[in-house]
XYZ file of C-alpha atoms in Angstrom:
528
model
C 68.535 119.955 134.031
C 65.249 120.920 131.937
C 62.299 117.767 130.977
C 62.944 117.568 126.756
C 60.352 115.660 124.631
C 61.479 111.960 124.784
C 61.327 109.382 121.925
C 59.638 105.648 123.815
C 61.247 102.558 122.171
C 58.001 101.502 121.234
C 55.164 100.271 118.228
C 53.808 104.356 118.493
C 56.153 106.691 119.725
C 56.951 110.235 118.498
C 59.721 110.626 116.394
C 62.137 113.458 114.999
C 63.771 113.353 111.708
C 66.887 114.973 111.584
C 68.448 117.019 108.425
C 71.876 116.995 107.113
C 72.757 120.750 107.990
C 71.900 119.341 111.904
C 68.979 121.774 111.662
C 66.251 118.578 112.703
C 62.527 119.543 111.514
C 59.501 118.340 113.853
C 57.978 115.006 111.792
C 54.581 116.460 112.780
C 53.597 118.621 111.025
C 52.441 118.035 107.750
C 55.368 120.600 105.741
C 58.589 122.738 107.007
C 60.882 123.248 104.932
C 64.265 125.264 105.002
C 63.276 128.787 103.988
C 66.430 131.560 104.213
C 70.126 130.960 106.356
C 69.543 128.174 109.252
C 66.265 129.456 109.652
C 62.721 126.919 109.415
C 59.078 127.643 107.946
C 56.633 124.950 109.704
C 53.819 124.953 108.331
C 51.191 122.960 110.070
C 48.825 120.935 108.150
C 46.610 117.649 108.039
C 47.685 114.810 110.250
C 49.641 111.680 107.788
C 50.436 108.350 108.563
C 54.090 107.620 109.297
C 56.330 104.075 108.846
C 55.329 101.321 111.859
C 57.435 99.481 111.492
C 56.297 94.975 113.020
C 53.188 96.695 113.222
C 51.046 93.364 113.414
C 47.065 94.908 113.435
C 45.851 91.973 114.888
C 43.608 94.216 117.320
C 39.669 93.122 117.548
C 38.105 93.650 120.989
C 35.193 92.927 121.369
C 31.949 95.224 121.207
C 30.707 95.688 125.019
C 29.442 98.380 127.077
C 33.047 98.935 127.694
C 34.471 100.049 124.710
C 34.516 103.097 123.683
C 37.023 105.058 120.480
C 38.562 108.825 120.927
C 39.281 109.633 117.213
C 42.209 112.162 118.045
C 44.562 112.751 120.046
C 45.280 116.897 121.201
C 44.045 117.466 125.160
C 40.661 117.378 123.965
C 41.106 113.052 123.108
C 43.636 112.787 125.703
C 41.242 113.812 128.446
C 38.729 112.178 126.441
C 40.471 109.210 126.595
C 41.410 109.336 130.405
C 37.944 109.875 131.907
C 36.744 106.681 130.224
C 39.341 104.925 131.557
C 39.524 106.052 134.828
C 35.838 104.926 134.427
C 36.458 101.511 133.205
C 36.577 101.676 129.501
C 38.648 99.590 126.810
C 39.230 102.317 125.249
C 41.017 103.213 122.037
C 42.935 106.182 121.071
C 44.334 107.112 117.790
C 45.217 109.805 116.552
C 46.878 110.675 112.506
C 49.996 112.273 114.137
C 53.583 110.934 115.577
C 53.204 112.146 118.909
C 50.221 113.340 121.334
C 48.562 116.662 121.892
C 47.727 118.033 119.428
C 48.623 122.485 118.858
C 49.994 122.414 121.920
C 54.432 120.348 121.624
C 57.014 120.436 120.612
C 60.113 120.189 117.955
C 63.749 119.517 118.292
C 65.911 121.851 116.551
C 69.046 120.715 116.740
C 70.574 120.855 120.748
C 67.243 122.094 121.141
C 63.729 121.790 122.378
C 61.102 124.160 121.315
C 57.422 124.967 121.359
C 55.298 125.419 118.251
C 54.251 128.525 119.981
C 53.766 130.306 123.982
C 51.673 128.985 125.449
C 49.692 129.951 128.824
C 46.831 129.496 131.247
C 45.318 131.860 133.957
C 44.360 130.134 138.148
C 40.898 130.438 136.637
C 41.921 127.522 134.038
C 41.245 125.198 136.922
C 40.299 122.072 134.413
C 43.720 122.293 132.776
C 45.411 122.150 136.299
C 43.244 118.881 136.685
C 44.459 117.360 133.695
C 48.273 118.519 134.376
C 48.151 116.743 137.589
C 47.011 113.850 136.598
C 49.328 112.975 134.306
C 51.875 114.220 137.097
C 53.020 118.238 134.842
C 51.532 120.801 137.580
C 54.442 120.949 138.385
C 56.616 121.358 135.200
C 54.020 124.601 134.654
C 53.132 126.815 138.319
C 51.438 129.274 138.179
C 52.991 133.107 139.146
C 52.199 133.990 143.438
C 50.158 137.041 142.202
C 49.127 138.106 138.534
C 53.117 140.115 136.904
C 52.271 140.836 133.341
C 54.697 144.550 132.788
C 53.451 145.961 130.175
C 55.968 148.284 128.348
C 54.970 150.997 125.307
C 57.558 152.280 123.012
C 55.560 154.761 121.422
C 54.453 156.689 123.973
C 55.854 160.901 122.623
C 58.101 161.276 125.895
C 59.641 157.856 125.077
C 59.135 154.203 126.479
C 56.929 153.485 129.988
C 56.938 150.631 131.531
C 53.469 149.939 133.930
C 52.650 146.494 134.984
C 49.429 144.892 136.210
C 49.071 144.225 139.162
C 46.678 142.155 141.832
C 46.385 142.712 145.063
C 44.521 140.275 147.993
C 42.585 142.446 148.178
C 38.834 141.124 146.337
C 37.773 142.309 143.931
C 36.857 143.797 142.173
C 39.542 145.631 144.549
C 42.174 143.478 144.219
C 42.914 145.585 140.371
C 42.348 149.475 142.256
C 45.402 150.170 142.818
C 47.428 148.982 139.628
C 44.423 150.445 137.694
C 44.636 154.031 139.506
C 49.012 153.670 138.692
C 48.715 152.873 134.852
C 51.030 154.722 133.471
C 49.453 153.591 129.563
C 46.052 155.315 129.936
C 45.200 158.966 131.104
C 42.905 159.596 134.849
C 39.759 160.350 132.327
C 39.795 156.132 130.767
C 41.134 154.550 134.210
C 38.007 155.339 135.530
C 35.433 154.828 132.773
C 37.410 151.615 132.608
C 36.868 150.756 136.330
C 33.375 152.082 135.237
C 33.508 149.716 132.332
C 34.396 146.487 133.992
C 31.467 147.225 136.584
C 29.317 147.324 133.241
C 30.327 143.362 131.898
C 30.023 142.230 136.093
C 26.988 142.860 135.330
C 26.005 140.147 131.626
C 25.235 136.998 131.240
C 27.507 134.694 128.809
C 25.678 132.771 128.456
C 22.998 135.119 127.408
C 22.163 134.540 122.354
C 22.279 138.420 122.630
C 25.805 138.901 123.323
C 26.964 136.486 120.969
C 25.521 138.604 118.127
C 27.159 141.841 118.623
C 30.966 142.511 118.357
C 32.975 143.411 121.962
C 34.618 146.677 120.206
C 31.331 148.655 120.817
C 29.668 147.850 123.681
C 33.521 148.883 124.897
C 32.788 152.339 123.445
C 29.035 152.370 123.883
C 30.278 151.900 128.030
C 33.112 154.870 127.067
C 35.888 153.385 126.989
C 39.146 155.128 123.611
C 40.278 153.131 121.348
C 43.732 153.957 123.740
C 42.540 152.495 126.065
C 41.100 149.420 124.336
C 44.223 148.775 122.876
C 46.158 149.525 125.875
C 44.616 147.402 127.929
C 41.271 145.136 127.276
C 43.210 143.803 123.546
C 46.516 143.612 125.756
C 44.535 140.432 127.414
C 41.764 140.291 125.220
C 44.020 139.306 122.135
C 46.571 137.038 123.987
C 43.526 135.048 125.129
C 40.786 134.578 122.074
C 43.317 135.620 119.586
C 40.950 138.408 117.869
C 40.870 142.174 118.246
C 37.403 143.601 120.355
C 36.780 144.900 116.744
C 36.270 141.049 115.653
C 35.206 139.516 118.969
C 32.517 137.892 120.226
C 30.508 140.176 123.605
C 29.776 136.631 124.320
C 33.397 135.336 125.294
C 34.422 138.265 126.007
C 32.240 139.005 128.623
C 33.483 135.434 129.473
C 36.676 135.675 129.360
C 37.480 139.118 131.460
C 34.393 138.510 133.792
C 36.001 134.664 135.116
C 39.681 135.920 134.538
C 39.327 138.928 136.239
C 36.468 139.561 137.810
C 35.952 136.199 139.840
C 38.401 135.731 141.954
C 41.138 137.458 143.683
C 43.828 135.329 141.999
C 41.647 134.404 139.053
C 44.250 135.839 136.380
C 47.166 134.532 138.097
C 49.294 134.071 134.786
C 50.964 129.923 134.206
C 53.284 128.466 131.828
C 55.056 124.983 131.205
C 58.735 124.876 131.622
C 59.591 122.391 130.589
C 58.784 121.585 126.712
C 54.949 120.818 126.049
C 56.492 118.146 125.177
C 57.275 116.694 128.382
C 53.884 117.319 129.591
C 51.330 117.265 126.399
C 52.880 113.693 124.777
C 55.272 112.496 126.921
C 53.604 112.617 130.003
C 50.442 111.852 129.136
C 50.807 108.846 126.760
C 52.112 107.388 130.071
C 48.559 108.702 131.844
C 47.562 107.091 129.296
C 49.567 103.600 129.209
C 49.064 103.214 133.013
C 45.447 103.700 132.316
C 45.614 100.947 129.938
C 44.448 103.241 127.360
C 45.663 102.115 123.622
C 46.965 104.756 122.103
C 47.794 104.124 118.210
C 49.258 107.181 116.687
C 50.402 107.787 113.094
C 46.660 106.006 112.884
C 43.875 108.159 111.051
C 40.244 107.482 111.200
C 38.524 107.073 107.266
C 34.551 106.220 108.784
C 32.720 105.433 111.098
C 29.021 103.999 110.810
C 26.383 101.869 112.830
C 26.130 98.655 112.623
C 23.338 96.685 112.487
C 22.318 95.977 116.699
C 22.673 99.916 117.771
C 26.584 100.000 117.485
C 29.634 101.684 116.530
C 32.854 100.038 113.523
C 35.421 102.501 112.875
C 37.440 102.452 110.275
C 41.469 103.411 110.877
C 44.148 103.505 108.267
C 47.811 103.854 109.184
C 51.188 102.763 106.776
C 50.386 98.999 108.332
C 47.077 98.046 106.779
C 43.618 99.147 107.760
C 41.936 97.925 110.855
C 38.495 98.603 111.844
C 37.428 99.116 115.812
C 33.945 98.771 117.474
C 33.191 100.080 120.384
C 29.344 101.382 121.746
C 30.967 104.784 122.277
C 32.483 107.042 119.948
C 34.262 109.868 120.795
C 35.480 112.348 118.022
C 37.643 114.480 119.362
C 39.639 116.472 115.579
C 38.834 120.404 114.093
C 35.200 120.965 113.183
C 35.791 119.718 108.981
C 37.786 116.785 109.746
C 34.083 116.041 112.257
C 31.828 117.060 109.514
C 33.906 114.953 107.120
C 33.173 111.979 109.764
C 29.469 112.862 111.182
C 26.921 110.142 109.639
C 23.755 110.465 108.144
C 21.755 112.845 111.317
C 24.299 112.616 113.741
C 23.893 116.323 114.308
C 20.541 118.679 113.167
C 22.508 121.219 110.481
C 25.533 119.603 110.375
C 26.878 122.558 107.682
C 27.153 125.035 110.322
C 30.495 123.473 111.442
C 31.943 124.226 107.992
C 30.795 127.970 108.946
C 32.968 127.738 111.919
C 35.907 129.832 111.091
C 39.847 129.905 112.020
C 41.921 132.159 113.144
C 46.015 132.489 113.190
C 49.299 132.578 115.421
C 52.459 132.714 114.344
C 55.339 132.410 116.653
C 59.185 134.364 116.119
C 61.703 132.153 117.543
C 65.346 134.372 118.742
C 68.177 133.019 119.754
C 70.602 136.882 121.044
C 74.946 135.890 121.591
C 74.251 136.997 125.258
C 70.902 137.828 127.994
C 68.563 140.901 126.692
C 66.036 140.605 128.961
C 66.133 140.319 132.692
C 62.045 138.936 133.090
C 60.717 136.177 131.541
C 58.146 137.928 129.852
C 56.878 142.089 129.178
C 53.423 142.634 126.427
C 54.505 145.550 124.644
C 52.421 149.174 123.275
C 53.239 151.042 120.168
C 54.433 148.268 119.092
C 54.340 145.831 116.242
C 54.866 142.706 119.648
C 52.558 141.566 121.551
C 54.567 139.100 123.989
C 57.393 137.479 124.367
C 59.703 135.222 126.757
C 62.045 134.161 127.939
C 62.189 129.933 126.566
C 66.105 129.564 127.593
C 66.396 127.032 129.704
C 62.356 124.683 128.885
C 64.595 124.461 125.318
C 67.567 123.719 127.175
C 69.530 126.112 125.504
C 72.146 126.549 128.978
C 72.418 123.170 129.153
C 74.958 123.365 125.346
C 78.126 123.749 125.439
C 77.697 126.803 122.916
C 74.211 127.412 124.305
C 75.798 129.890 128.368
C 75.498 133.464 127.651
C 72.512 133.220 125.358
C 69.027 134.376 125.283
C 66.262 132.208 123.341
C 62.707 134.658 123.348
C 59.619 133.556 121.503
C 57.027 136.478 120.306
C 53.980 134.996 120.367
C 51.897 136.668 117.947
C 47.832 135.608 117.900
C 45.146 137.655 115.517
C 48.441 137.726 113.246
C 46.254 137.689 110.199
C 48.422 140.142 108.221
C 51.425 138.625 109.166
C 50.710 135.082 108.624
C 52.206 134.653 105.045
C 55.029 136.710 104.797
C 58.295 135.532 104.603
C 61.171 134.250 106.892
C 63.330 137.120 105.571
C 60.446 139.952 105.828
C 59.469 139.143 109.512
C 62.322 139.149 110.469
C 63.314 142.518 109.458
C 60.366 143.995 110.436
C 60.677 142.372 114.250
C 64.099 142.390 114.680
C 64.020 146.617 114.634
C 61.069 145.831 116.634
C 62.802 143.561 119.942
C 65.814 146.219 120.346
C 63.448 148.884 120.584
C 61.938 147.593 122.860
C 64.986 145.502 124.917
C 67.584 147.801 124.405
C 70.748 145.667 125.742
C 69.237 143.197 121.973
C 71.186 146.478 119.851
C 73.862 145.224 120.287
C 73.643 142.153 120.590
C 74.601 138.871 117.217
C 71.521 137.252 116.198
C 72.557 133.341 116.659
C 69.303 132.171 115.098
C 66.009 133.337 113.322
C 63.256 131.579 112.913
C 59.346 130.928 112.607
C 56.742 128.932 113.286
C 53.156 128.970 112.145
C 49.703 127.774 112.876
C 47.372 129.520 109.611
C 44.171 127.879 112.017
C 45.147 127.656 115.695
C 41.926 128.739 116.805
C 38.270 128.746 115.698
C 37.474 132.884 115.407
C 35.379 134.008 117.897
C 34.077 136.360 115.128
C 29.900 137.230 116.646
C 27.382 134.697 116.129
C 29.871 131.679 116.900
C 28.115 130.877 120.202
C 25.337 129.641 117.549
C 27.683 127.509 115.024
C 29.283 125.454 118.232
C 27.451 122.123 118.992
C 26.726 120.072 122.084
C 29.115 117.614 123.443
C 25.910 114.493 122.530
C 24.862 114.418 119.074
C 22.001 112.672 117.790
C 23.235 108.827 117.403
C 22.865 106.913 120.530
C 26.739 106.649 122.245
C 28.817 109.400 119.524
C 30.416 112.366 121.366
C 32.002 115.796 119.946
C 34.943 117.245 121.198
C 37.272 120.521 120.851
C 38.126 123.476 122.106
C 35.312 124.371 119.356
C 32.641 123.114 120.369
C 30.602 124.421 122.657
C 31.941 124.281 126.044
C 31.390 128.859 126.851
C 35.264 129.203 126.549
C 37.474 129.948 124.031
C 39.372 128.748 122.150
C 41.615 127.873 125.084
C 43.695 124.611 126.745
C 41.214 124.927 129.600
C 38.203 124.758 126.465
C 39.438 121.510 124.995
C 40.277 119.802 128.391
C 36.674 121.157 129.137
C 35.672 119.421 126.188
C 36.917 115.880 126.390
C 35.494 116.319 130.242
C 31.851 116.922 128.692
C 32.162 114.003 126.220
C 33.644 111.386 128.187
C 30.589 113.043 130.533
C 27.863 112.604 128.743
C 29.198 109.196 127.226
C 29.681 107.601 131.196
C 25.789 109.809 131.303
C 24.265 107.451 129.105
C 26.030 104.589 129.798
C 24.561 104.956 134.381
C 27.600 105.731 134.899
C 28.172 109.713 135.805
C 31.589 110.625 136.156
C 33.109 112.905 140.332
C 34.252 115.898 138.542
C 34.549 118.591 140.687
C 35.784 121.787 139.031
C 36.896 123.950 141.577
C 36.742 127.415 141.743
C 40.065 130.078 140.939
C 41.501 131.294 144.511
């Protein structure tokens, strides 16, 4: 049976609240409201504390070179806490939500365990693989043996056409040559021009500040790419990784994605995804790893203020329903979103702190459909000629197949990045728009019954990778000794991905340990 997120019977376990109609709702969100018959419309908001009976709040750690506080329990904060604790520091991690994992989490709906959205990673994401290994979850999120992406075009004048983006074992760039030569969604001339643009892209330096100020689409057009080539290839990859179309994406970030993912090593773009609920990886197993490392983890606890002490240390004021507490440390890592970070920063910590408020955000929408029969025989596919972007089979991971009335049914997750046009649409409108599209893509769905349809929304899922965003992203160290920043929105060089989040946590921990004369030893292996 597929592992699930489970609540632990201790004072900082994540709990799920049930509803009278039997459709459980995630308490990790600001609002969860029924929207339509049997549908859940999940909206992300600022985490709030929940009651923790019996918490005495008597902890008062003595400040010293080995004391650290990490604010934020997403992938960045958990990574920083683990890295600091592994080097012997006494670490307290505080998180406002009743669970760890940030925006990559699970919740229960009836008997099923649902991920808030479909998350994938690539073989080149070596930091995230380190994280999975560190929390004993690597086997739960395996990689493809070789990149293989089915791409179905239902907008072709001569009817639906299936193509595949696959690699061989040949060296870069020949590993993709055979796939591009037979890719049916581009003309012969477009395929040839794609190869020339890829070679030009390989010559760019993503760290060049000049690239940050230009959009990716302008560069692609300058290098012979048609609108069709951008739609059928460059945006197919770019929207999923950058959360923006080419016209709204920084050339520097796009160059980083394509150089690292497609042009660094033959296997760099092989895709991995969790075969178990994300809560099992990012919450349950992460919390077990933190406990084992000696980290004090306080959930439903919100940092309210941060200040220097007279002797040069730090004090972090935190609150929960159980009361207020003041934590003391020499090292503080703020691993929370940019606006929350801005509100906590002391004067002088950044030269221009208001630039954090200029880092925009971009939404991701996920549609969840449970059919009364199997309609998709592949683990996933991507689509062209349709508003549908990526579709994943989540039947086993959710536990549907193991339920008495779920045998023979199938649960599909439709992941929609750069979803500005749809993010605020009512569930009824989304249902009317996307169910017919799934029937166009999947003939077996045309006669199938829909047992459930619900939506999860992340309105601020990622930072917006717009041109110029690079100059706004701060590094891990601040001007204030002992204070560090982490989060996918910081200056990692990566877009807002799980890899970027983990790298930011490692960067913050490395900077903190370096100041203490204890350099972090963490080799990031290259993808093979």
